[in-house]
Amino acid sequence: MHGMMMDTQLMISSLLTFADRNFPEQEIVSVTAENPRHRYTYRECFKRTRQLANALDGLGAKFGDRIGTLAWNDYRHLELYYGVSGSGMVCHTINPKLTPAQIIFVINHAEDRLIFVDPLVLPLLEAIQEHLTTVEQFVILADKANMPETTLSNVLCYEELIGEYSDEFEWPEFDENTASGLCYTSGTTGNPKGVMYSHRSTILHAYASSLPSVSGLLPTDSVLPVVPMFHVNAWGMPFGVLMCGAKMVFPGPKMGDSETLQALMEEESVSLTSGVPTIWMGLLDYLDQTGKNIDSVQKVSVGGAACPMSLIKRFRDDHNVLVKQGWGMTETSPLGTVFGLRAGMEDYNDEQVAEVQAKQGHGIFGIEMKITDEENKEQPWDGEAVGRLKVRGPWVAKGYYKQEESQSPLDESGWLDTGDVAMIDAQGYMQITDRTKDVIKSGGEWISSIDIENAAVGHTAVAEAGVIGRYHPRWTERPLLVVVKQAGAELDKAGMLEFLVDKLDKMSMPNDVVFVDELPHTATGKISKLDLRKQFEDYEFTA
Ligand code: ADP
C-alpha cells in the first residue's frame, strides 16, 4: 500500500520562491572588482535571477544545456546558480585554477554552450578560445562602464543582457532527478571527472547541512563562505543558507586576502564562515600581526584537508571561536561527516573537546559510512581498525558524467570508494588517516602522512608541511617530511625532529626532513602529493 501524501518534487526553484516569500529583506553583500561592498536584498537577487532566466531563454539556451561559469564568490555568480538551475539547465562551475589544458577539457567535455566569465578571469579564456568547440557565446560579468577590452568574439555584457528582460518568470516544474549542477574534481591523475548534481540531491543536502548539529543556521546569522563557489558549490552553502534565511557575505576575488576577510567579518557581523585550513592559517597570522579581532564570529567550518590541532587551539584561545571540522568530497556534495559533541561529553574540558574537533566528525543522517579491508570486509568501529572509507546516500555520486561503467567509483556492492583511509571509533567519530594513494606502507604497517603533517605545522616556524613515502631498503617505505618555513624563521632538521618526538609514535617519526621554498598545490589548494613525489623521485634515504 502506498502512503497518501503529495509527491511535489524537490526543486531548487522552490527554495527561491520560499526565501523570496519569507525573507525578502535579508541582505546579500559582495566584494567585486567594481564595488568593494555591493549590497542588495534576497528580493532583488531573485528579481534579477528571473531576468536572467528570461535572458537565458532569449539566448536560446534549452532545458538540460550546460552553462559554464568562471567566477568568484559574489552576487552575480549566485544569480547564475539560481537562474541556470531553476530553469532546468546545468550550472557548470569551472575552477579557474585548473591548468589551461584541463579548462579546455572540462568545457569541451561538458559541452558548455554559454560561458559567464568574471573580467578578472578573462585572459585565461582568451588564451584558449580557439580550442573551445561548443561555446557559442560569452557573457562578461560586469556592467557597461566596466566592460573590459577583449579578444573573445561573441561577447555580451551581463548587466546589459539581463536589463533587457522582464523580471516575471514562471519557474518550470520537472522531475527532481533532473541535473542541476556540474563540478569537476581536480583529478590528481588523468582528466578531471564530472560530478553531476540533481535538484533532489541538492535540496536533500541543503536540509542536512541546515541541521542543528551541522550548521544550525538561523535567519539572524550572517554567513561568509570563503570556500570558492567553483569548489563543490561553496560546500552547498548558497542553497542551505536560503533554506534558513541567513545573511550572505561574499569576498569576491579577495578570497585569500586576510585584510578583506577580517573587515567583512567585522562590518557584516559574520557569525559563521567556512574554508580550507590554509585560508585560516593566513587569517590567524594576520590577526596576530595587527591585533585585530573577529568578535562576531562564533563558528568556523573547516574541511577539504585535515584541520591541524594548532588551528583549533588558536581560534579557541585567541578568538573564542569554535572550529567545526567536516569531511567530504566533490562526489558527496560535499557533506559527509561533521564535528559535534555527543551526550555525555558536556563535562569535557577544552583539551578533550579539541581531541574530538581534530577528528573528521560524526555521521549525518543521509550518509551511511563504513570502513572495509582489501577483501571488502567491513571493519569494526573501535577506533583501532583502519580501512578504506566507503559511503552511500542520496547526495553521493553514483558515477561520473559521460564516463564508462568500468570507470565507476562504486565498489561491487554499490558504495562509493572515497579513496580515503580512515578509522571510526565506538562513538561514531571518523578519523581520516590518509588517502589510499598517499598512505605510507612501512614494514607492513600503515603510517598516516596526515598525522605527521599536522604535528609538524604545530611548530611556529613551519608554514606548511607535506609528507610522502619514499623507498627504504629495510622498511620498503619510510616517511620523508618536506617543510616550508615561515618567512624569516629559523629551523633545522634536528630542531624539527626534536619537536616531533613526543608528538608521534616511533614508527611515524620521519627519517628525514627537507626544507623547500614552496610545496606544489592542486587546483583546490591542497598539497599535490603526486607532484611532491615526482619532485623527490630520485631521493634516497641515507639512514
Ligand atoms: P580533490 O580530489 O581535488 O582533493 P575534493 O575537494 O573532492 O577534491 O577532495 C576530497 C578529499 O579531500 C577527501 O577525499 C579527503 O581526502 C580530503 N578531505 C576533505 N575533508 C577533509 C578533512 N576534514 N580531513 C582530511 N581530509 C579531508
Coordinates of C-alpha atoms and ligand atoms in Angstrom, one line a residue:
M1 CA 0.0 0.0 0.0
H2 CA 1.3 3.5 -0.8
G3 CA 1.2 6.4 1.5
M4 CA -1.2 9.1 0.5
M5 CA 1.0 12.1 0.6
M6 CA 1.7 14.5 -2.2
D7 CA 4.9 13.9 -4.2
T8 CA 5.8 17.5 -5.0
Q9 CA 9.3 17.5 -6.5
L10 CA 12.3 18.7 -4.6
M11 CA 13.3 21.7 -6.7
I12 CA 15.9 24.4 -6.4
S13 CA 13.3 26.9 -7.7
S14 CA 11.1 26.1 -4.7
L15 CA 13.9 27.3 -2.5
L16 CA 14.0 30.6 -4.3
T17 CA 10.2 31.0 -4.1
F18 CA 10.3 30.1 -0.4
A19 CA 13.1 32.5 0.5
D20 CA 11.6 35.3 -1.6
R21 CA 8.3 35.0 0.4
N22 CA 9.8 34.6 3.8
F23 CA 13.0 36.6 3.9
P24 CA 12.7 39.2 1.2
E25 CA 14.6 41.9 3.1
Q26 CA 17.5 39.6 4.1
E27 CA 20.8 41.0 2.8
I28 CA 23.5 39.7 0.4
V29 CA 26.8 41.6 0.5
S30 CA 29.6 41.1 -2.1
V31 CA 33.0 42.3 -2.9
T32 CA 33.5 42.7 -6.6
A33 CA 36.2 44.2 -8.8
E34 CA 33.8 47.2 -9.4
N35 CA 32.5 47.7 -5.9
P36 CA 34.1 46.9 -2.6
R37 CA 30.7 46.5 -0.9
H38 CA 27.8 45.6 -3.2
R39 CA 24.7 45.1 -1.2
Y40 CA 21.2 44.1 -2.1
T41 CA 18.3 42.0 -0.7
Y42 CA 17.1 38.5 -1.4
R43 CA 14.1 40.1 -3.1
E44 CA 16.4 42.0 -5.6
C45 CA 18.5 38.9 -6.1
F46 CA 15.5 36.8 -7.1
K47 CA 14.2 39.6 -9.3
R48 CA 17.4 39.6 -11.2
T49 CA 17.5 35.8 -11.2
R50 CA 14.2 35.8 -13.0
Q51 CA 15.5 38.4 -15.5
L52 CA 18.5 36.1 -16.1
A53 CA 16.2 33.1 -16.6
N54 CA 14.4 35.1 -19.3
A55 CA 17.7 36.1 -20.8
L56 CA 18.9 32.5 -21.0
D57 CA 15.7 31.7 -22.8
G58 CA 16.3 34.7 -25.1
L59 CA 19.8 33.4 -25.9
G60 CA 18.3 30.1 -27.0
A61 CA 19.6 28.0 -24.1
K62 CA 17.5 24.9 -23.6
F63 CA 16.4 22.6 -20.8
G64 CA 19.5 20.4 -19.9
D65 CA 22.1 22.6 -21.6
R66 CA 25.3 23.1 -19.7
I67 CA 26.1 26.7 -18.9
G68 CA 29.7 27.4 -17.7
T69 CA 30.7 29.9 -15.0
L70 CA 34.2 31.2 -14.4
A71 CA 33.7 33.5 -11.5
W72 CA 34.5 34.3 -7.9
N73 CA 32.1 34.3 -4.9
D74 CA 29.7 37.2 -5.5
Y75 CA 26.1 38.1 -6.2
R76 CA 26.2 37.6 -9.9
H77 CA 27.6 34.1 -9.6
L78 CA 24.8 33.4 -7.1
E79 CA 22.2 34.6 -9.6
L80 CA 23.7 32.2 -12.1
Y81 CA 23.5 29.3 -9.6
Y82 CA 19.8 30.0 -9.1
G83 CA 18.8 31.1 -12.6
V84 CA 20.5 28.4 -14.5
S85 CA 19.5 25.5 -12.3
G86 CA 16.0 26.9 -11.7
S87 CA 15.4 27.0 -15.5
G88 CA 16.3 23.3 -15.8
M89 CA 19.8 23.9 -17.2
V90 CA 23.0 22.7 -15.6
C91 CA 25.3 25.2 -13.9
H92 CA 28.8 24.1 -14.6
T93 CA 31.2 25.9 -12.2
I94 CA 34.7 25.9 -13.7
N95 CA 37.7 26.1 -11.4
P96 CA 40.0 28.9 -12.9
K97 CA 42.9 27.3 -11.1
L98 CA 42.9 24.2 -13.3
T99 CA 45.6 24.2 -15.9
P100 CA 44.6 25.7 -19.3
A101 CA 44.6 22.1 -20.8
Q102 CA 42.2 21.0 -18.1
I103 CA 39.9 24.0 -18.6
I104 CA 39.7 23.2 -22.3
F105 CA 39.0 19.6 -21.4
V106 CA 36.2 20.4 -19.0
I107 CA 34.5 23.0 -21.2
N108 CA 34.5 20.7 -24.2
H109 CA 33.6 17.6 -22.2
A110 CA 30.6 19.4 -20.6
E111 CA 29.7 20.9 -24.0
D112 CA 29.0 24.2 -22.4
R113 CA 27.0 26.4 -24.8
L114 CA 27.4 29.7 -22.9
I115 CA 30.1 30.8 -20.5
F116 CA 29.7 33.6 -17.9
V117 CA 33.0 35.0 -17.0
D118 CA 34.4 37.4 -14.5
P119 CA 36.6 40.1 -16.1
L120 CA 39.5 39.1 -13.9
V121 CA 39.5 35.6 -15.4
L122 CA 39.0 36.8 -19.0
P123 CA 42.7 36.5 -20.1
L124 CA 42.5 32.8 -19.2
L125 CA 39.6 32.3 -21.7
E126 CA 41.2 34.5 -24.4
A127 CA 44.3 32.3 -24.4
I128 CA 42.3 29.1 -25.0
Q129 CA 39.3 30.3 -27.1
E130 CA 40.3 28.7 -30.3
H131 CA 40.3 25.3 -28.6
L132 CA 36.7 25.6 -27.3
T133 CA 34.5 23.6 -29.6
T134 CA 31.0 24.1 -28.2
V135 CA 30.8 27.6 -26.8
E136 CA 28.5 29.9 -28.7
Q137 CA 28.5 33.0 -26.5
F138 CA 30.5 34.6 -23.7
V139 CA 28.8 36.8 -21.2
I140 CA 31.1 39.1 -19.1
L141 CA 30.0 39.6 -15.5
A142 CA 30.2 43.4 -15.5
D143 CA 28.2 46.5 -16.2
K144 CA 28.6 48.6 -19.3
A145 CA 31.0 51.0 -17.7
N146 CA 33.3 48.2 -16.6
M147 CA 33.3 46.1 -19.7
P148 CA 36.9 45.2 -20.4
E149 CA 38.6 45.1 -23.9
T150 CA 38.7 41.5 -25.1
T151 CA 39.8 39.4 -28.0
L152 CA 36.9 37.0 -27.4
S153 CA 34.3 37.0 -30.1
N154 CA 30.6 36.8 -29.4
V155 CA 30.7 38.7 -26.2
L156 CA 27.8 40.2 -24.2
C157 CA 27.7 42.4 -21.1
Y158 CA 25.8 40.7 -18.2
E159 CA 24.1 43.8 -16.9
E160 CA 23.0 45.0 -20.3
L161 CA 21.8 41.5 -21.1
I162 CA 19.6 40.9 -18.1
G163 CA 18.5 44.6 -18.1
E164 CA 16.6 43.9 -21.4
Y165 CA 14.4 41.3 -19.9
S166 CA 11.3 41.2 -17.7
D167 CA 11.6 40.1 -14.1
E168 CA 8.5 37.9 -14.4
F169 CA 9.2 34.3 -14.9
E170 CA 7.4 31.1 -14.1
W171 CA 9.9 28.6 -12.9
P172 CA 9.3 25.3 -14.8
E173 CA 8.4 22.2 -13.0
F174 CA 10.1 18.9 -13.8
D175 CA 11.4 15.7 -12.3
E176 CA 13.5 16.3 -9.2
N177 CA 16.2 13.9 -10.5
T178 CA 17.0 16.4 -13.3
A179 CA 20.6 17.6 -13.4
S180 CA 21.2 21.0 -11.8
G181 CA 24.9 21.4 -11.4
L182 CA 28.2 20.1 -12.6
C183 CA 31.5 20.2 -10.8
Y184 CA 34.7 18.5 -12.0
T185 CA 37.1 17.1 -9.4
S186 CA 40.6 18.4 -9.9
G187 CA 41.8 14.9 -10.8
T188 CA 45.2 14.3 -9.3
T189 CA 45.6 11.6 -12.0
G190 CA 44.1 11.7 -15.5
N191 CA 41.5 14.1 -16.7
P192 CA 39.1 15.8 -14.3
K193 CA 35.9 13.9 -13.6
G194 CA 32.5 15.5 -13.7
V195 CA 30.1 15.1 -10.7
M196 CA 26.6 15.9 -11.8
Y197 CA 24.3 17.0 -9.0
S198 CA 20.5 16.9 -9.2
H199 CA 17.7 19.1 -7.8
R200 CA 16.9 16.3 -5.4
S201 CA 20.4 15.7 -4.2
T202 CA 20.9 19.5 -3.8
I203 CA 17.8 20.0 -1.7
L204 CA 18.4 17.0 0.5
H205 CA 21.9 18.1 1.1
A206 CA 20.7 21.6 2.0
Y207 CA 18.3 20.1 4.5
A208 CA 21.1 18.0 6.0
S209 CA 23.5 20.9 6.1
S210 CA 20.9 23.0 8.0
L211 CA 20.5 20.5 10.9
P212 CA 21.4 22.0 14.3
S213 CA 24.2 19.5 14.6
V214 CA 25.6 20.7 11.2
S215 CA 25.3 24.4 10.5
G216 CA 22.3 25.1 12.7
L217 CA 21.8 28.4 10.9
L218 CA 19.1 30.9 11.8
P219 CA 17.8 34.0 10.0
T220 CA 19.8 36.1 12.5
D221 CA 23.1 34.5 11.2
S222 CA 25.5 36.1 8.8
V223 CA 27.5 33.6 6.7
L224 CA 30.7 34.2 4.8
P225 CA 31.7 31.3 2.6
V226 CA 35.4 31.6 1.8
V227 CA 35.3 28.3 0.0
P228 CA 35.0 29.1 -3.7
M229 CA 31.7 28.7 -5.5
F230 CA 33.6 26.7 -8.1
H231 CA 34.6 24.2 -5.4
V232 CA 31.7 21.8 -4.7
N233 CA 29.1 24.7 -4.8
A234 CA 30.9 26.5 -1.9
W235 CA 30.1 23.4 0.1
G236 CA 26.4 23.8 -0.8
M237 CA 26.0 26.9 1.3
P238 CA 24.2 29.0 -1.3
F239 CA 21.3 26.5 -1.0
G240 CA 21.4 25.7 2.7
V241 CA 21.5 29.4 3.6
L242 CA 18.4 30.2 1.6
M243 CA 16.5 27.5 3.5
C244 CA 17.5 29.1 6.8
G245 CA 17.1 32.8 5.6
A246 CA 20.5 33.9 6.8
K247 CA 22.5 36.8 5.5
M248 CA 25.2 36.0 2.9
V249 CA 28.5 37.7 2.6
F250 CA 30.9 37.1 -0.4
P251 CA 34.5 38.0 -0.6
G252 CA 34.7 38.1 -4.5
P253 CA 38.2 38.0 -5.8
K254 CA 39.6 38.7 -2.3
M255 CA 39.2 35.2 -1.1
G256 CA 42.8 34.8 0.0
D257 CA 43.1 38.3 1.4
S258 CA 43.0 38.2 5.2
E259 CA 42.6 42.0 5.5
T260 CA 39.4 41.9 3.4
L261 CA 38.1 38.8 5.3
Q262 CA 38.6 40.4 8.7
A263 CA 37.0 43.6 7.5
L264 CA 34.0 41.7 6.1
M265 CA 33.6 39.7 9.3
E266 CA 33.6 42.8 11.5
E267 CA 31.5 45.1 9.3
E268 CA 28.9 42.5 8.4
S269 CA 28.7 40.8 11.8
V270 CA 29.7 37.4 10.3
S271 CA 28.7 34.6 12.7
L272 CA 29.7 31.6 10.6
T273 CA 32.4 31.2 8.0
S274 CA 33.8 28.3 6.1
G275 CA 37.0 27.4 4.2
V276 CA 40.1 25.2 4.0
P277 CA 42.8 25.2 6.7
T278 CA 45.3 27.3 4.6
I279 CA 42.9 30.3 4.5
W280 CA 42.5 30.2 8.3
M281 CA 46.3 29.9 9.0
G282 CA 46.7 33.1 6.9
L283 CA 43.9 34.9 8.7
L284 CA 45.1 33.9 12.2
D285 CA 48.6 35.2 11.4
Y286 CA 47.1 38.5 10.1
L287 CA 45.1 38.9 13.3
D288 CA 48.2 38.2 15.4
Q289 CA 50.2 40.8 13.5
T290 CA 47.6 43.5 13.5
G291 CA 45.9 42.9 16.8
K292 CA 42.5 43.0 15.0
N293 CA 39.6 40.9 16.2
I294 CA 36.7 38.8 14.7
D295 CA 34.4 39.2 17.7
S296 CA 31.1 38.3 15.9
V297 CA 32.4 35.0 14.6
Q298 CA 31.2 32.0 16.6
K299 CA 31.9 29.1 14.3
V300 CA 34.4 28.3 11.6
S301 CA 33.7 25.3 9.3
V302 CA 37.0 23.7 8.3
G303 CA 37.3 21.0 5.7
G304 CA 38.8 19.9 2.4
A305 CA 42.0 18.9 4.2
A306 CA 42.8 17.8 7.7
C307 CA 42.5 20.6 10.3
P308 CA 45.7 20.9 12.4
M309 CA 45.2 21.0 16.2
S310 CA 47.1 24.3 16.3
L311 CA 44.3 25.9 14.2
I312 CA 41.7 24.6 16.6
K313 CA 43.5 26.0 19.6
R314 CA 44.4 29.3 18.1
F315 CA 40.8 30.0 17.2
R316 CA 39.7 28.9 20.6
D317 CA 42.2 30.6 22.8
D318 CA 42.8 33.8 20.9
H319 CA 39.3 34.5 19.4
N320 CA 36.8 32.4 21.3
V321 CA 35.8 30.7 18.0
L322 CA 34.6 27.1 17.7
V323 CA 36.2 25.1 14.9
K324 CA 33.8 22.7 13.3
Q325 CA 35.8 20.3 11.2
G326 CA 33.9 18.4 8.5
W327 CA 34.9 15.8 5.9
G328 CA 33.6 15.5 2.4
M329 CA 34.4 15.4 -1.3
T330 CA 33.1 16.7 -4.6
E331 CA 31.4 13.3 -5.0
T332 CA 29.5 13.7 -1.7
S333 CA 28.1 17.2 -2.4
P334 CA 30.3 17.5 -0.1
L335 CA 28.8 16.9 3.3
G336 CA 29.9 13.6 4.8
T337 CA 30.7 14.0 8.5
V338 CA 30.9 16.9 10.9
F339 CA 32.1 17.8 14.4
G340 CA 29.6 17.9 17.2
L341 CA 29.6 16.7 20.8
R342 CA 27.7 13.7 21.9
A343 CA 25.5 13.4 25.0
G344 CA 27.8 12.5 27.9
M345 CA 30.6 14.9 26.7
E346 CA 29.1 18.0 28.4
D347 CA 31.8 18.0 31.1
Y348 CA 34.7 17.6 28.7
N349 CA 37.4 20.1 29.3
D350 CA 38.9 22.2 26.5
E351 CA 41.6 19.7 25.7
Q352 CA 39.1 16.8 25.5
V353 CA 36.8 18.8 23.2
A354 CA 39.8 19.7 21.0
E355 CA 40.6 16.0 20.6
V356 CA 37.1 15.5 19.2
Q357 CA 37.4 18.5 17.0
A358 CA 40.6 17.2 15.5
K359 CA 38.7 14.1 14.2
Q360 CA 36.8 14.5 10.9
G361 CA 33.4 14.2 12.7
H362 CA 30.4 12.0 13.1
G363 CA 27.8 10.7 10.6
I364 CA 24.9 12.8 9.3
F365 CA 21.6 11.2 8.6
G366 CA 21.5 10.5 4.9
I367 CA 25.1 9.4 4.6
E368 CA 26.0 5.8 5.5
M369 CA 29.6 5.1 6.1
K370 CA 31.8 2.1 6.7
I371 CA 35.4 1.1 6.5
T372 CA 36.5 -2.1 4.8
D373 CA 39.7 -4.1 4.3
E374 CA 41.1 -5.2 1.0
E375 CA 38.6 -8.0 0.7
N376 CA 35.7 -5.5 1.2
K377 CA 35.0 -6.9 4.6
E378 CA 33.6 -4.4 7.0
Q379 CA 35.9 -3.4 9.8
P380 CA 34.7 -2.6 13.4
W381 CA 34.1 0.9 14.8
D382 CA 36.6 0.5 17.6
G383 CA 39.0 3.4 17.0
E384 CA 41.7 1.0 16.0
A385 CA 40.8 -0.8 12.8
V386 CA 41.8 1.1 9.7
G387 CA 40.3 0.6 6.3
R388 CA 39.0 2.1 3.1
L389 CA 36.3 4.6 3.8
K390 CA 33.1 4.0 1.8
V391 CA 29.9 5.9 1.7
R392 CA 26.4 5.9 0.2
G393 CA 23.4 8.1 0.2
P394 CA 21.1 10.4 -1.8
W395 CA 23.7 13.1 -2.3
V396 CA 26.6 10.8 -3.2
A397 CA 27.6 10.4 -6.9
K398 CA 26.9 7.0 -8.5
G399 CA 29.1 7.7 -11.5
Y400 CA 30.9 10.4 -13.4
Y401 CA 29.5 12.4 -16.3
K402 CA 30.0 10.7 -19.6
Q403 CA 32.3 8.1 -18.1
E404 CA 32.1 4.4 -18.9
E405 CA 30.8 2.0 -16.3
S406 CA 34.3 0.4 -16.0
Q407 CA 35.5 3.7 -14.5
S408 CA 32.8 3.7 -11.9
P409 CA 33.8 5.0 -8.4
L410 CA 31.5 2.4 -6.8
D411 CA 32.7 -0.9 -5.3
E412 CA 31.0 -4.2 -6.2
S413 CA 28.3 -3.6 -3.6
G414 CA 27.4 -0.1 -4.8
W415 CA 29.2 2.0 -2.2
L416 CA 31.4 4.9 -3.2
D417 CA 35.0 4.2 -2.5
T418 CA 36.2 7.5 -1.3
G419 CA 39.9 6.9 -1.8
D420 CA 40.4 7.8 1.8
V421 CA 41.7 5.6 4.6
A422 CA 40.0 6.0 7.9
M423 CA 39.1 4.6 11.3
I424 CA 35.8 5.1 13.2
D425 CA 35.6 5.0 17.0
A426 CA 32.9 3.4 19.1
Q427 CA 31.1 6.7 19.4
G428 CA 30.9 7.1 15.6
Y429 CA 33.6 9.7 15.1
M430 CA 35.5 9.1 11.9
Q431 CA 39.2 9.9 11.5
I432 CA 40.9 10.2 8.2
T433 CA 44.4 8.8 8.4
D434 CA 45.4 9.1 4.7
R435 CA 44.3 8.9 1.1
T436 CA 44.7 5.4 -0.3
K437 CA 47.3 6.5 -2.7
D438 CA 49.3 8.5 -0.1
V439 CA 49.4 6.0 2.6
I440 CA 53.0 5.1 3.7
K441 CA 53.5 1.3 4.0
S442 CA 56.4 0.8 6.3
G443 CA 57.4 -2.7 7.4
G444 CA 53.8 -4.0 6.7
E445 CA 52.2 -1.2 8.8
W446 CA 50.3 1.8 7.6
I447 CA 51.7 5.2 8.6
S448 CA 49.5 8.3 8.4
S449 CA 51.1 11.1 6.5
I450 CA 48.4 13.4 7.8
D451 CA 49.3 12.8 11.4
I452 CA 52.9 13.8 10.7
E453 CA 51.9 16.9 8.7
N454 CA 49.6 18.0 11.4
A455 CA 52.2 17.6 14.1
A456 CA 54.8 19.5 12.0
V457 CA 52.6 22.5 11.3
G458 CA 52.2 22.8 15.1
H459 CA 55.7 24.3 15.2
T460 CA 55.6 28.1 15.0
A461 CA 58.4 28.2 12.4
V462 CA 56.6 25.9 10.0
A463 CA 54.3 27.5 7.4
E464 CA 53.4 24.3 5.6
A465 CA 54.4 20.6 5.7
G466 CA 54.0 17.7 3.3
V467 CA 54.8 14.1 3.9
I468 CA 55.4 11.4 1.3
G469 CA 56.6 7.8 1.5
R470 CA 60.0 7.1 -0.2
Y471 CA 61.7 3.8 -0.8
H472 CA 63.7 2.3 2.1
P473 CA 65.7 -0.9 1.7
R474 CA 64.7 -2.2 5.1
W475 CA 61.2 -0.9 5.6
T476 CA 60.0 -0.7 1.9
E477 CA 58.8 2.8 2.6
R478 CA 59.6 5.5 5.2
P479 CA 58.2 9.0 5.7
L480 CA 60.0 12.0 4.3
L481 CA 58.9 15.3 5.7
V482 CA 59.1 18.3 3.4
V483 CA 58.8 21.7 5.1
V484 CA 58.2 25.3 4.1
K485 CA 59.4 27.6 6.9
Q486 CA 57.6 30.8 7.9
A487 CA 59.4 33.8 6.4
G488 CA 62.4 34.7 8.4
A489 CA 62.0 31.7 10.8
E490 CA 65.0 29.6 12.0
L491 CA 64.6 25.8 12.0
D492 CA 66.8 22.9 11.0
K493 CA 66.3 19.1 10.8
A494 CA 67.4 18.4 14.3
G495 CA 65.0 21.0 15.7
M496 CA 62.1 19.7 13.7
L497 CA 62.7 16.1 14.8
E498 CA 63.1 17.1 18.4
F499 CA 59.8 18.9 18.2
L500 CA 58.0 15.9 16.8
V501 CA 59.5 13.2 19.1
D502 CA 56.8 13.4 21.8
K503 CA 54.0 14.0 19.3
L504 CA 54.4 10.9 17.1
D505 CA 54.8 7.3 17.8
K506 CA 58.3 5.9 16.9
M507 CA 57.2 4.3 13.7
S508 CA 55.8 7.6 12.4
M509 CA 58.9 9.7 13.0
P510 CA 60.1 10.9 9.6
N511 CA 63.5 9.5 8.5
D512 CA 64.5 12.8 7.0
V513 CA 63.4 16.5 6.9
V514 CA 63.9 18.6 3.8
F515 CA 63.3 22.3 3.6
V516 CA 61.9 23.9 0.4
D517 CA 60.7 27.3 -0.6
E518 CA 57.3 26.1 -1.6
L519 CA 55.2 23.0 -2.0
P520 CA 53.2 22.1 -5.1
H521 CA 49.4 22.5 -4.8
T522 CA 46.4 21.2 -6.6
A523 CA 43.7 23.5 -8.1
T524 CA 41.7 23.2 -4.9
G525 CA 44.7 24.4 -2.8
K526 CA 45.7 21.1 -1.4
I527 CA 49.3 19.9 -1.3
S528 CA 49.8 17.9 -4.5
K529 CA 51.4 14.7 -3.3
L530 CA 51.7 13.5 -6.8
D531 CA 53.9 16.4 -7.8
L532 CA 55.8 16.2 -4.5
R533 CA 56.6 12.5 -5.1
K534 CA 57.8 13.5 -8.6
Q535 CA 59.9 16.2 -7.2
F536 CA 61.6 13.7 -4.8
E537 CA 61.6 10.8 -7.3
D538 CA 65.4 10.4 -7.0
Y539 CA 65.6 11.0 -3.3
E540 CA 67.3 8.2 -1.3
F541 CA 67.4 7.9 2.5
T542 CA 70.8 7.6 3.9
A543 CA 69.5 6.2 7.2
Ligands
ADP1 P1 40.3 16.8 -4.8 O1 40.1 15.5 -5.4 O2 40.6 17.9 -5.7 O3 41.1 16.8 -3.5 P2 37.8 17.2 -3.2 O4 37.7 18.6 -2.8 O5 36.6 16.4 -3.6 O6 38.8 17.2 -4.4 O7 38.6 16.4 -2.1 C1 38.1 15.5 -1.3 C2 39.2 14.9 -0.4 O8 39.7 15.9 0.5 C3 38.7 13.8 0.5 O9 38.6 12.6 -0.2 C4 39.8 13.8 1.6 O10 40.9 13.1 1.2 C5 40.1 15.3 1.7 N1 39.5 15.9 2.8 C6 38.3 16.6 2.8 N2 38.0 17.0 4.1 C7 39.0 16.5 4.9 C8 39.2 16.6 6.3 N3 38.4 17.3 7.1 N4 40.3 16.0 6.8 C9 41.1 15.3 5.9 N5 41.0 15.2 4.6 C10 39.9 15.8 4.1

